[in-house]
Structure formats: structure tokens, C-alpha cells
PDB file of C-alpha atoms in Angstrom:
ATOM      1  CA  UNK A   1       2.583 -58.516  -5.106  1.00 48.00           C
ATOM      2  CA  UNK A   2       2.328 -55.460  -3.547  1.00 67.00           C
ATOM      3  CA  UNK A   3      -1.186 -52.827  -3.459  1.00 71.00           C
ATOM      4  CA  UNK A   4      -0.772 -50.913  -6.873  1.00 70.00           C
ATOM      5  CA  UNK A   5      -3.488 -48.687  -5.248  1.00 77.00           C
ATOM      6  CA  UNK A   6      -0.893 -47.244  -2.412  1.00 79.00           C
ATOM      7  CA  UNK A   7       1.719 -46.360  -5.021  1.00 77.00           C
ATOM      8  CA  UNK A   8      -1.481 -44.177  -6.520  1.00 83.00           C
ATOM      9  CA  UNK A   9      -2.434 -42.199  -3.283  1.00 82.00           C
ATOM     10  CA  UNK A  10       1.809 -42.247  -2.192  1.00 85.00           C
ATOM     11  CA  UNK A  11       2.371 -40.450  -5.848  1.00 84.00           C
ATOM     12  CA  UNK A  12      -0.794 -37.896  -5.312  1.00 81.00           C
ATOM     13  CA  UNK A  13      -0.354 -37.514  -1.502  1.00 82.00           C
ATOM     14  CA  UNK A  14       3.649 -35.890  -2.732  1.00 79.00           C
ATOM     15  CA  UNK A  15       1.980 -34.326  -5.724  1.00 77.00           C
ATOM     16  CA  UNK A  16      -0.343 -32.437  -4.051  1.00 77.00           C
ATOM     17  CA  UNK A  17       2.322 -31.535  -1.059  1.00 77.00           C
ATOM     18  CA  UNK A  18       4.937 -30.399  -3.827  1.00 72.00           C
ATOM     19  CA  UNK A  19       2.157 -28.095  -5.676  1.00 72.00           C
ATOM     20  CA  UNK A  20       0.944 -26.747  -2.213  1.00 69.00           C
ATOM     21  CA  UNK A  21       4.502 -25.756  -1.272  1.00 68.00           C
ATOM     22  CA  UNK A  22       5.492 -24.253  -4.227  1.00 62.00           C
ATOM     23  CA  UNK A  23       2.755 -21.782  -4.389  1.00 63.00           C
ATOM     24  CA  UNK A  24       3.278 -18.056  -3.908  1.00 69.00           C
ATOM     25  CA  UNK A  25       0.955 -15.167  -4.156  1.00 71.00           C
ATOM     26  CA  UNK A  26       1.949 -11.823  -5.682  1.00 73.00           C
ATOM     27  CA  UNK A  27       3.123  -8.800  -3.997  1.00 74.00           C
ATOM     28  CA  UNK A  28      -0.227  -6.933  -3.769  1.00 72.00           C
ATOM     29  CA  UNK A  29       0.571  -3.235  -5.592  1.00 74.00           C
ATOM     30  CA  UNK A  30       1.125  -0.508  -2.855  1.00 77.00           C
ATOM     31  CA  UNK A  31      -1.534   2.419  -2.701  1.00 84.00           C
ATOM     32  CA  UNK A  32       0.137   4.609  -0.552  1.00 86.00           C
ATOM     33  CA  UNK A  33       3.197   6.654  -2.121  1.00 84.00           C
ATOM     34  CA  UNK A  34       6.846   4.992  -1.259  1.00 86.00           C
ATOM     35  CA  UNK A  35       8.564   6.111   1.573  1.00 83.00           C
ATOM     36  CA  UNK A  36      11.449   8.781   0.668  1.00 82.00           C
ATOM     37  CA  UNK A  37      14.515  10.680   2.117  1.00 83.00           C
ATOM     38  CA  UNK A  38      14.896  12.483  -0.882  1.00 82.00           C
ATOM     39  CA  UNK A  39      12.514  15.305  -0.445  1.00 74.00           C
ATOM     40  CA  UNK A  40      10.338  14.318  -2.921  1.00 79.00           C
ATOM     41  CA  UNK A  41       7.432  16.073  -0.846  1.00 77.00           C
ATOM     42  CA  UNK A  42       4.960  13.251  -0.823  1.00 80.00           C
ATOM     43  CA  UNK A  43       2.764  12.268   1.977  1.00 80.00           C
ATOM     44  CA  UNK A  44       0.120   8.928   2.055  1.00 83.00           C
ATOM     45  CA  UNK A  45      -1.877   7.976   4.741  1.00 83.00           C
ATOM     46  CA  UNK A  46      -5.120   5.915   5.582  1.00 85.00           C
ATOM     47  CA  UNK A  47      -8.283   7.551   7.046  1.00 80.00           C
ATOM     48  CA  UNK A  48     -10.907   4.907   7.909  1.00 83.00           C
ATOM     49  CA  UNK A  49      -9.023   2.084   5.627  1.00 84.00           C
ATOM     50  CA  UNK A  50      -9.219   4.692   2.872  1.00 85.00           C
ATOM     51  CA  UNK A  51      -5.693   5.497   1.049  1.00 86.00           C
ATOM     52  CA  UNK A  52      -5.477   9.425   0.493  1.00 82.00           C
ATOM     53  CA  UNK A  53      -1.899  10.826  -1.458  1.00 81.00           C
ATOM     54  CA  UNK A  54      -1.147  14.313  -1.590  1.00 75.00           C
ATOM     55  CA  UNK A  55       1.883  15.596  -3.603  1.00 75.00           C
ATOM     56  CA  UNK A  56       3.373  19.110  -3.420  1.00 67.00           C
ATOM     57  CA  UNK A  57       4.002  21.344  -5.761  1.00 62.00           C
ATOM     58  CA  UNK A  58       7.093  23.866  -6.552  1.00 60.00           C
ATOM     59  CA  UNK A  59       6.188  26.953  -6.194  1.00 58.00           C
ATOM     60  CA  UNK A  60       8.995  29.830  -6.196  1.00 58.00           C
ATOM     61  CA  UNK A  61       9.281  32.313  -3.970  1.00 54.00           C
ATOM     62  CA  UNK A  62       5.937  30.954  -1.529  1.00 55.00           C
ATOM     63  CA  UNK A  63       6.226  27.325  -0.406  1.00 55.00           C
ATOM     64  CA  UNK A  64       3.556  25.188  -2.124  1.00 56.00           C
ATOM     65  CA  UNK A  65       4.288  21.808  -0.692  1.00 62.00           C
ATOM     66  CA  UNK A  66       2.507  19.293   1.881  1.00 67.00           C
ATOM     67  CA  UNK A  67       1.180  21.208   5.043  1.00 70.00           C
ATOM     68  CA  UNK A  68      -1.665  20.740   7.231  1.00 73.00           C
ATOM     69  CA  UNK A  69      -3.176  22.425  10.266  1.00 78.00           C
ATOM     70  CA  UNK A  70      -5.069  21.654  13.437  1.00 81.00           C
ATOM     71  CA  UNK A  71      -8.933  23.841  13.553  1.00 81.00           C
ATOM     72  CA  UNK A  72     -10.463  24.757  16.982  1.00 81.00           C
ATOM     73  CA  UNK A  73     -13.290  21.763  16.364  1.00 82.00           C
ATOM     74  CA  UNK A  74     -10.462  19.133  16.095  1.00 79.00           C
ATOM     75  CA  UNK A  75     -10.727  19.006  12.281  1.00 81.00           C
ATOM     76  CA  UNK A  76      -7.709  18.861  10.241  1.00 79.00           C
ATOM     77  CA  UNK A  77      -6.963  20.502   7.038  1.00 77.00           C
ATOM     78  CA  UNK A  78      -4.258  18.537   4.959  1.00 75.00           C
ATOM     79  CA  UNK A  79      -3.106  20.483   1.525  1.00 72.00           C
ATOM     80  CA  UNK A  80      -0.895  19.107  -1.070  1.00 65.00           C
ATOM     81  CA  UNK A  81      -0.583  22.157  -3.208  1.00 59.00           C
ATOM     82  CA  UNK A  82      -2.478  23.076  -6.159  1.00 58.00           C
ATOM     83  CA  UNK A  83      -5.184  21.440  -5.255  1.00 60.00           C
ATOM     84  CA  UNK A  84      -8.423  22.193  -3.127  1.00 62.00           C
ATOM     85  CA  UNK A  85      -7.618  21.118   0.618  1.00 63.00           C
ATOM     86  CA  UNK A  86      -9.090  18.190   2.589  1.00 64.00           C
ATOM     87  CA  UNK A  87     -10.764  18.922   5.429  1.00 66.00           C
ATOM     88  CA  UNK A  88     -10.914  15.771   8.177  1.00 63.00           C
TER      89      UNK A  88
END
């Protein structure tokens, strides 16, 4: 007669194969704002593994969206409209 005990470890060693395949991890959700070519006047970036998003605003008759500029001292000032700028 065969070993009962090797059907038992043949039947767990394709259980645990079969659950260890089939596993899948979830998308992880984004925290920067998606990519666009639609002018939606968005920018995301990362400073120091920290997400920042800026959105601009409509403004008529004096642009309000994204900008940013470049100091003397190397820091940058990014402003996404309506809001008070951040100064890197």
C-alpha cells in the first residue's frame, strides 16, 4: 500500500503553490495628479519623497495658473493660483 502521508504533503505542497500564485496586491492609489494633454493646468511633483499638487485657477483677463520662478539664492517659488506660494 502506498504512504498515505505523501498524498498529504503532495496535496499541501500544490495547495500552497496554487494560493501563492494566485495572489495579487492592489494598485496602490496615486498621490500625484494624473498626467494630462488637456490643459487641465495641474502640476505634481515630489520634494524629498514628499507629494506636493498645485492646481491653477481661471482667472480672466490676468493668467492665474501654475508658474514658478528661479530667486538669486537658488530657491524656487512654485504658485498654483489662489493660493499662498511655496517657496523651495
Amino acid at each position: 500500500m502506498k504512504n498515505p502521508s505523501l498524498h498529504l504533503v503532495t496535496l499541501a505542497l500544490a495547495f500552497f503553490i496554487f494560493s501563492a500564485s494566485s495572489c495579487h496586491k492592489d494598485e496602490p492609489e496615486p498621490d500625484l495628479v494624473p498626467i494630462t494633454t488637456t490643459g487641465a493646468n495641474t502640476m505634481g511633483f515630489y520634494i524629498d519623497g514628499v507629494p506636493y499638487n498645485k492646481k491653477g485657477v481661471q482667472n480672466f483677463g490676468n493668467p492665474g495658473g501654475v508658474s514658478w520662478g528661479k530667486f538669486g539664492d537658488g530657491k524656487i517659488q512654485i504658485d498654483g493660483g489662489g493660493g499662498i506660494p511655496m517657496v523651495i
